[in-house]
PDB file of C-alpha atoms in Angstrom:
ATOM      1  CA  MET A   8      -3.438  92.738 146.219  1.00  0.00           C
ATOM      2  CA  SER A   9      -4.285  94.479 149.795  1.00  0.00           C
ATOM      3  CA  SER A  10      -5.479  92.699 152.188  1.00  0.00           C
ATOM      4  CA  ILE A  11      -7.527  95.323 153.861  1.00  0.00           C
ATOM      5  CA  LYS A  12     -10.857  94.052 154.586  1.00  0.00           C
ATOM      6  CA  THR A  13     -13.752  95.728 152.917  1.00  0.00           C
ATOM      7  CA  LEU A  14     -17.255  96.510 153.106  1.00  0.00           C
ATOM      8  CA  PHE A  15     -19.465  98.489 150.792  1.00  0.00           C
ATOM      9  CA  ILE A  16     -22.728  99.917 151.238  1.00  0.00           C
ATOM     10  CA  GLY A  17     -25.146 101.023 148.917  1.00  0.00           C
ATOM     11  CA  ASP A  18     -28.629 101.310 147.416  1.00  0.00           C
ATOM     12  CA  PRO A  19     -30.098 100.236 144.326  1.00  0.00           C
ATOM     13  CA  ASN A  20     -29.878 103.619 142.670  1.00  0.00           C
ATOM     14  CA  LEU A  21     -26.423 103.329 142.252  1.00  0.00           C
ATOM     15  CA  GLY A  22     -24.882 100.898 144.669  1.00  0.00           C
ATOM     16  CA  TYR A  23     -24.101  98.130 142.035  1.00  0.00           C
ATOM     17  CA  ALA A  24     -21.953 100.708 139.700  1.00  0.00           C
ATOM     18  CA  GLY A  25     -20.446 101.667 142.798  1.00  0.00           C
ATOM     19  CA  LEU A  26     -19.781  98.126 143.793  1.00  0.00           C
ATOM     20  CA  ASP A  27     -18.226  97.156 140.728  1.00  0.00           C
ATOM     21  CA  ILE A  28     -15.730  99.911 141.314  1.00  0.00           C
ATOM     22  CA  VAL A  29     -14.973  98.809 144.227  1.00  0.00           C
ATOM     23  CA  LYS A  30     -14.299  95.230 143.445  1.00  0.00           C
ATOM     24  CA  LYS A  31     -11.861  96.597 140.707  1.00  0.00           C
ATOM     25  CA  HIS A  32      -9.150  96.698 143.289  1.00  0.00           C
ATOM     26  CA  PHE A  33     -10.831  94.638 146.226  1.00  0.00           C
ATOM     27  CA  PRO A  34     -12.594  91.285 144.505  1.00  0.00           C
ATOM     28  CA  GLN A  35     -13.534  89.769 148.121  1.00  0.00           C
ATOM     29  CA  THR A  36     -15.690  92.925 149.120  1.00  0.00           C
ATOM     30  CA  GLU A  37     -18.653  92.104 151.099  1.00  0.00           C
ATOM     31  CA  SER A  38     -21.467  94.252 150.455  1.00  0.00           C
ATOM     32  CA  VAL A  39     -25.102  95.433 151.214  1.00  0.00           C
ATOM     33  CA  ILE A  40     -27.102  96.908 148.566  1.00  0.00           C
ATOM     34  CA  TRP A  41     -30.644  98.105 150.658  1.00  0.00           C
ATOM     35  CA  ARG A  42     -33.651 100.103 149.548  1.00  0.00           C
ATOM     36  CA  LYS A  43     -35.252 102.646 151.806  1.00  0.00           C
ATOM     37  CA  GLY A  44     -38.124 101.242 153.163  1.00  0.00           C
ATOM     38  CA  ASP A  45     -37.098  97.418 153.435  1.00  0.00           C
ATOM     39  CA  LYS A  46     -37.368  97.153 157.218  1.00  0.00           C
ATOM     40  CA  PHE A  47     -36.232  93.538 157.139  1.00  0.00           C
ATOM     41  CA  GLY A  48     -33.451  94.495 154.616  1.00  0.00           C
ATOM     42  CA  ARG A  49     -32.287  96.620 156.976  1.00  0.00           C
ATOM     43  CA  GLU A  50     -32.060  94.378 159.899  1.00  0.00           C
ATOM     44  CA  CYS A  51     -30.113  91.877 157.331  1.00  0.00           C
ATOM     45  CA  ALA A  52     -27.843  94.460 156.307  1.00  0.00           C
ATOM     46  CA  ARG A  53     -27.142  95.253 160.213  1.00  0.00           C
ATOM     47  CA  GLN A  54     -26.398  91.770 161.015  1.00  0.00           C
ATOM     48  CA  LEU A  55     -23.704  91.623 158.468  1.00  0.00           C
ATOM     49  CA  ILE A  56     -22.570  94.816 159.222  1.00  0.00           C
ATOM     50  CA  ARG A  57     -21.969  93.489 162.896  1.00  0.00           C
ATOM     51  CA  SER A  58     -20.888  89.890 162.033  1.00  0.00           C
ATOM     52  CA  GLN A  59     -16.964  90.693 161.600  1.00  0.00           C
ATOM     53  CA  LYS A  60     -14.687  93.667 162.083  1.00  0.00           C
ATOM     54  CA  TRP A  61     -14.143  95.918 158.633  1.00  0.00           C
ATOM     55  CA  ASP A  62     -10.813  97.672 158.086  1.00  0.00           C
ATOM     56  CA  VAL A  63     -12.699  99.957 155.981  1.00  0.00           C
ATOM     57  CA  ALA A  64     -16.424 100.675 155.212  1.00  0.00           C
ATOM     58  CA  ILE A  65     -17.665 102.645 152.543  1.00  0.00           C
ATOM     59  CA  SER A  66     -21.060 103.504 152.662  1.00  0.00           C
ATOM     60  CA  PHE A  67     -21.829 105.329 149.187  1.00  0.00           C
ATOM     61  CA  TYR A  68     -25.169 107.070 148.115  1.00  0.00           C
ATOM     62  CA  ASN A  69     -26.819 105.254 150.912  1.00  0.00           C
ATOM     63  CA  ASP A  70     -29.753 106.163 153.302  1.00  0.00           C
ATOM     64  CA  LEU A  71     -28.892 103.619 156.197  1.00  0.00           C
ATOM     65  CA  LEU A  72     -28.265 105.567 159.270  1.00  0.00           C
ATOM     66  CA  PHE A  73     -25.479 103.485 161.445  1.00  0.00           C
ATOM     67  CA  LYS A  74     -26.188 102.940 165.080  1.00  0.00           C
ATOM     68  CA  PRO A  75     -22.952 103.167 167.267  1.00  0.00           C
ATOM     69  CA  GLU A  76     -22.828  99.076 167.266  1.00  0.00           C
ATOM     70  CA  ASP A  77     -22.547  99.431 163.545  1.00  0.00           C
ATOM     71  CA  LEU A  78     -19.632 102.037 163.750  1.00  0.00           C
ATOM     72  CA  ASP A  79     -18.172  99.952 166.266  1.00  0.00           C
ATOM     73  CA  ALA A  80     -17.598  97.235 163.590  1.00  0.00           C
ATOM     74  CA  MET A  81     -15.713  99.670 161.438  1.00  0.00           C
ATOM     75  CA  ALA A  82     -12.120 100.910 161.720  1.00  0.00           C
ATOM     76  CA  LEU A  83     -12.186 103.682 159.007  1.00  0.00           C
ATOM     77  CA  PRO A  84     -15.899 104.405 158.440  1.00  0.00           C
ATOM     78  CA  LEU A  85     -16.372 106.293 155.413  1.00  0.00           C
ATOM     79  CA  ASN A  86     -19.010 107.885 153.472  1.00  0.00           C
ATOM     80  CA  ILE A  87     -19.559 109.795 150.392  1.00  0.00           C
ATOM     81  CA  HIS A  88     -22.134 112.413 150.471  1.00  0.00           C
ATOM     82  CA  PRO A  89     -23.524 113.730 147.407  1.00  0.00           C
ATOM     83  CA  ALA A  90     -23.112 117.001 148.170  1.00  0.00           C
ATOM     84  CA  ARG A  91     -20.463 120.028 149.318  1.00  0.00           C
ATOM     85  CA  PRO A  92     -20.335 120.347 152.994  1.00  0.00           C
ATOM     86  CA  GLU A  93     -22.167 123.674 152.369  1.00  0.00           C
ATOM     87  CA  LEU A  94     -25.172 120.944 151.619  1.00  0.00           C
ATOM     88  CA  PRO A  95     -25.723 118.593 155.208  1.00  0.00           C
ATOM     89  CA  GLY A  96     -28.999 116.306 154.592  1.00  0.00           C
ATOM     90  CA  VAL A  97     -30.921 115.880 151.637  1.00  0.00           C
ATOM     91  CA  GLY A  98     -31.796 118.333 149.171  1.00  0.00           C
ATOM     92  CA  TYR A  99     -28.718 118.040 147.066  1.00  0.00           C
ATOM     93  CA  ASP A 100     -30.612 117.396 143.833  1.00  0.00           C
ATOM     94  CA  THR A 101     -32.536 120.853 144.540  1.00  0.00           C
ATOM     95  CA  VAL A 102     -31.155 123.231 147.110  1.00  0.00           C
ATOM     96  CA  PRO A 103     -28.046 124.147 144.322  1.00  0.00           C
ATOM     97  CA  LEU A 104     -30.744 124.998 141.962  1.00  0.00           C
ATOM     98  CA  LEU A 105     -33.141 126.579 144.235  1.00  0.00           C
ATOM     99  CA  ASP A 106     -30.265 128.939 145.315  1.00  0.00           C
ATOM    100  CA  ASP A 107     -28.029 129.551 142.411  1.00  0.00           C
ATOM    101  CA  HIS A 108     -24.927 127.929 143.596  1.00  0.00           C
ATOM    102  CA  GLU A 109     -22.077 128.187 141.470  1.00  0.00           C
ATOM    103  CA  MET A 110     -20.579 124.993 142.339  1.00  0.00           C
ATOM    104  CA  HIS A 111     -21.710 121.281 143.128  1.00  0.00           C
ATOM    105  CA  GLY A 112     -20.234 118.350 144.234  1.00  0.00           C
ATOM    106  CA  ALA A 113     -19.796 115.331 146.462  1.00  0.00           C
ATOM    107  CA  THR A 114     -17.796 115.118 149.739  1.00  0.00           C
ATOM    108  CA  LEU A 115     -15.760 112.177 151.045  1.00  0.00           C
ATOM    109  CA  HIS A 116     -15.734 111.738 154.768  1.00  0.00           C
ATOM    110  CA  THR A 117     -15.314 109.662 158.011  1.00  0.00           C
ATOM    111  CA  MET A 118     -18.468 108.774 159.882  1.00  0.00           C
ATOM    112  CA  ASN A 119     -19.631 109.181 163.608  1.00  0.00           C
ATOM    113  CA  GLU A 120     -22.628 109.217 165.175  1.00  0.00           C
ATOM    114  CA  ASN A 121     -24.310 112.182 163.715  1.00  0.00           C
ATOM    115  CA  ILE A 122     -25.567 112.702 160.364  1.00  0.00           C
ATOM    116  CA  ASP A 123     -23.205 114.273 157.656  1.00  0.00           C
ATOM    117  CA  ASP A 124     -20.232 115.017 160.238  1.00  0.00           C
ATOM    118  CA  GLY A 125     -17.069 113.499 160.875  1.00  0.00           C
ATOM    119  CA  ARG A 126     -13.711 114.413 159.271  1.00  0.00           C
ATOM    120  CA  ILE A 127     -13.816 115.985 155.437  1.00  0.00           C
ATOM    121  CA  LEU A 128     -11.089 113.978 153.783  1.00  0.00           C
ATOM    122  CA  HIS A 129     -12.010 115.546 150.218  1.00  0.00           C
ATOM    123  CA  VAL A 130     -14.274 117.615 148.130  1.00  0.00           C
ATOM    124  CA  LEU A 131     -14.660 116.998 144.051  1.00  0.00           C
ATOM    125  CA  GLU A 132     -16.142 120.214 143.061  1.00  0.00           C
ATOM    126  CA  LYS A 133     -17.448 121.257 139.528  1.00  0.00           C
ATOM    127  CA  GLU A 134     -18.934 124.280 138.339  1.00  0.00           C
ATOM    128  CA  LEU A 135     -22.983 124.363 138.033  1.00  0.00           C
ATOM    129  CA  PRO A 136     -24.093 125.108 134.647  1.00  0.00           C
ATOM    130  CA  GLU A 137     -26.872 127.784 134.025  1.00  0.00           C
ATOM    131  CA  ALA A 138     -30.241 126.460 133.618  1.00  0.00           C
ATOM    132  CA  LEU A 139     -29.650 122.889 134.493  1.00  0.00           C
ATOM    133  CA  THR A 140     -32.741 120.940 135.136  1.00  0.00           C
ATOM    134  CA  GLY A 141     -33.445 118.814 138.296  1.00  0.00           C
ATOM    135  CA  ARG A 142     -33.062 115.681 136.200  1.00  0.00           C
ATOM    136  CA  GLU A 143     -29.604 116.836 134.697  1.00  0.00           C
ATOM    137  CA  LEU A 144     -28.271 117.889 138.395  1.00  0.00           C
ATOM    138  CA  ARG A 145     -29.175 114.387 139.815  1.00  0.00           C
ATOM    139  CA  ARG A 146     -27.111 112.981 136.912  1.00  0.00           C
ATOM    140  CA  ARG A 147     -24.093 115.100 137.615  1.00  0.00           C
ATOM    141  CA  ASN A 148     -24.109 114.578 141.181  1.00  0.00           C
ATOM    142  CA  GLN A 149     -24.390 110.611 140.479  1.00  0.00           C
ATOM    143  CA  LYS A 150     -21.367 111.081 138.005  1.00  0.00           C
ATOM    144  CA  LEU A 151     -18.878 113.075 140.650  1.00  0.00           C
ATOM    145  CA  CYS A 152     -19.942 110.560 143.470  1.00  0.00           C
ATOM    146  CA  LEU A 153     -18.891 107.550 141.305  1.00  0.00           C
ATOM    147  CA  GLU A 154     -15.884 109.726 140.284  1.00  0.00           C
ATOM    148  CA  LEU A 155     -14.714 110.553 144.077  1.00  0.00           C
ATOM    149  CA  LEU A 156     -15.271 106.648 144.958  1.00  0.00           C
ATOM    150  CA  ASP A 157     -12.870 105.233 141.884  1.00  0.00           C
ATOM    151  CA  ARG A 158     -10.607 108.034 143.454  1.00  0.00           C
ATOM    152  CA  THR A 159     -10.744 107.008 146.875  1.00  0.00           C
ATOM    153  CA  VAL A 160     -10.753 103.015 146.526  1.00  0.00           C
ATOM    154  CA  GLU A 161      -7.606 103.004 144.251  1.00  0.00           C
ATOM    155  CA  GLN A 162      -5.455 105.531 147.184  1.00  0.00           C
ATOM    156  CA  ILE A 163      -6.979 102.706 149.750  1.00  0.00           C
ATOM    157  CA  SER A 164      -5.799 100.098 147.824  1.00  0.00           C
ATOM    158  CA  GLN A 165      -2.175 101.551 147.467  1.00  0.00           C
ATOM    159  CA  ALA A 166      -2.316 100.805 151.847  1.00  0.00           C
ATOM    160  CA  GLU A 167      -1.454  98.367 153.639  1.00  0.00           C
ATOM    161  CA  CYS A 168      -4.066  98.875 156.915  1.00  0.00           C
ATOM    162  CA  TRP A 169      -6.605 101.089 157.483  1.00  0.00           C
ATOM    163  CA  LYS A 170      -4.949 103.982 159.023  1.00  0.00           C
ATOM    164  CA  GLU A 171      -2.473 104.174 156.605  1.00  0.00           C
ATOM    165  CA  ALA A 172      -5.540 104.382 154.062  1.00  0.00           C
ATOM    166  CA  GLU A 173      -6.925 107.044 156.240  1.00  0.00           C
ATOM    167  CA  ASN A 174      -3.368 108.898 156.143  1.00  0.00           C
ATOM    168  CA  ARG A 175      -2.898 108.566 152.486  1.00  0.00           C
ATOM    169  CA  LEU A 176      -6.539 109.780 151.687  1.00  0.00           C
ATOM    170  CA  ALA A 177      -6.212 112.721 153.741  1.00  0.00           C
ATOM    171  CA  SER A 178      -2.722 113.621 152.756  1.00  0.00           C
ATOM    172  CA  ALA A 179      -4.153 113.436 148.996  1.00  0.00           C
ATOM    173  CA  GLY A 180      -7.455 115.472 149.591  1.00  0.00           C
ATOM    174  CA  ASN A 181      -8.618 118.639 150.041  1.00  0.00           C
ATOM    175  CA  GLY A 182     -10.469 118.259 152.894  1.00  0.00           C
ATOM    176  CA  GLU A 183      -7.754 119.809 155.700  1.00  0.00           C
ATOM    177  CA  GLY A 184      -9.869 123.369 156.735  1.00  0.00           C
ATOM    178  CA  ARG A 185     -13.095 122.599 155.233  1.00  0.00           C
ATOM    179  CA  GLU A 186     -16.139 122.010 157.758  1.00  0.00           C
ATOM    180  CA  TRP A 187     -19.788 121.092 157.443  1.00  0.00           C
ATOM    181  CA  SER A 188     -22.482 124.058 157.644  1.00  0.00           C
ATOM    182  CA  SER A 189     -24.497 123.909 160.925  1.00  0.00           C
ATOM    183  CA  ASN A 190     -27.890 124.706 158.666  1.00  0.00           C
ATOM    184  CA  TYR A 191     -28.847 120.568 158.251  1.00  0.00           C
ATOM    185  CA  ILE A 192     -31.723 120.596 155.478  1.00  0.00           C
ATOM    186  CA  SER A 193     -34.311 118.348 156.100  1.00  0.00           C
ATOM    187  CA  LYS A 194     -36.700 116.740 153.712  1.00  0.00           C
ATOM    188  CA  LYS A 195     -39.555 118.755 155.333  1.00  0.00           C
ATOM    189  CA  HIS A 196     -37.674 121.661 154.830  1.00  0.00           C
ATOM    190  CA  VAL A 197     -36.865 121.117 150.924  1.00  0.00           C
ATOM    191  CA  ASN A 198     -40.369 119.807 150.414  1.00  0.00           C
ATOM    192  CA  ALA A 199     -41.866 122.909 151.760  1.00  0.00           C
ATOM    193  CA  ARG A 200     -40.097 125.126 149.297  1.00  0.00           C
ATOM    194  CA  LEU A 201     -40.803 123.016 146.173  1.00  0.00           C
ATOM    195  CA  GLU A 202     -44.668 123.102 146.974  1.00  0.00           C
ATOM    196  CA  ASP A 203     -44.176 126.859 147.574  1.00  0.00           C
ATOM    197  CA  LEU A 204     -42.125 127.238 144.087  1.00  0.00           C
ATOM    198  CA  LYS A 205     -44.510 125.099 142.308  1.00  0.00           C
ATOM    199  CA  SER A 206     -47.354 127.516 143.436  1.00  0.00           C
ATOM    200  CA  SER A 207     -45.403 130.426 142.162  1.00  0.00           C
ATOM    201  CA  ASP A 208     -43.338 129.123 139.523  1.00  0.00           C
ATOM    202  CA  PRO A 209     -44.400 125.487 138.250  1.00  0.00           C
ATOM    203  CA  LYS A 210     -42.056 125.629 135.200  1.00  0.00           C
ATOM    204  CA  HIS A 211     -38.848 126.246 137.224  1.00  0.00           C
ATOM    205  CA  PRO A 212     -36.128 123.847 136.078  1.00  0.00           C
ATOM    206  CA  VAL A 213     -35.756 122.296 139.116  1.00  0.00           C
ATOM    207  CA  PHE A 214     -39.368 120.367 138.557  1.00  0.00           C
ATOM    208  CA  ALA A 215     -37.888 119.471 134.926  1.00  0.00           C
TER     209      ALA A 215
END
């Protein structure tokens, strides 16, 4: 069993399923399951994060924005973003349908002080079927996130330290040469597009 000290940060939507995956390899994993909008829970989460030094911290389907003091406690801070690098920000359950993307996916990357930034380690991608609804795309994205988490944790478990874990993830991944789009997608931008579409095409699959 690996001696790497791990921290898992998720939200109630998918966090418990993700934590089960992590604990298969790291039974002693500490965890934070935080619901967006819970101010008291957010401060409790930060206290736990900063309470000690973590070899590996995994942010998974998570809305908590990390401050420099949080990142300082993580030797290898990882995030699984529920979209391809071409879609930083939000809108991963809608934009691929609005813009007729051929692919959807999930991205494993290291974290820094910027949102959806850092070194891309692996992108798990699948073809996007035609006539998919917004609800179906969300389920597909969540499934890819869980698959990517399982792959990631298994590789980390084979390492003796966090640096070896990072090297394993990089060498086994397909992230080399991949870059984040500079077009960050905000919630305000997505909501505006959806409002316009609802007026012109209220039966668009994205609303189903």
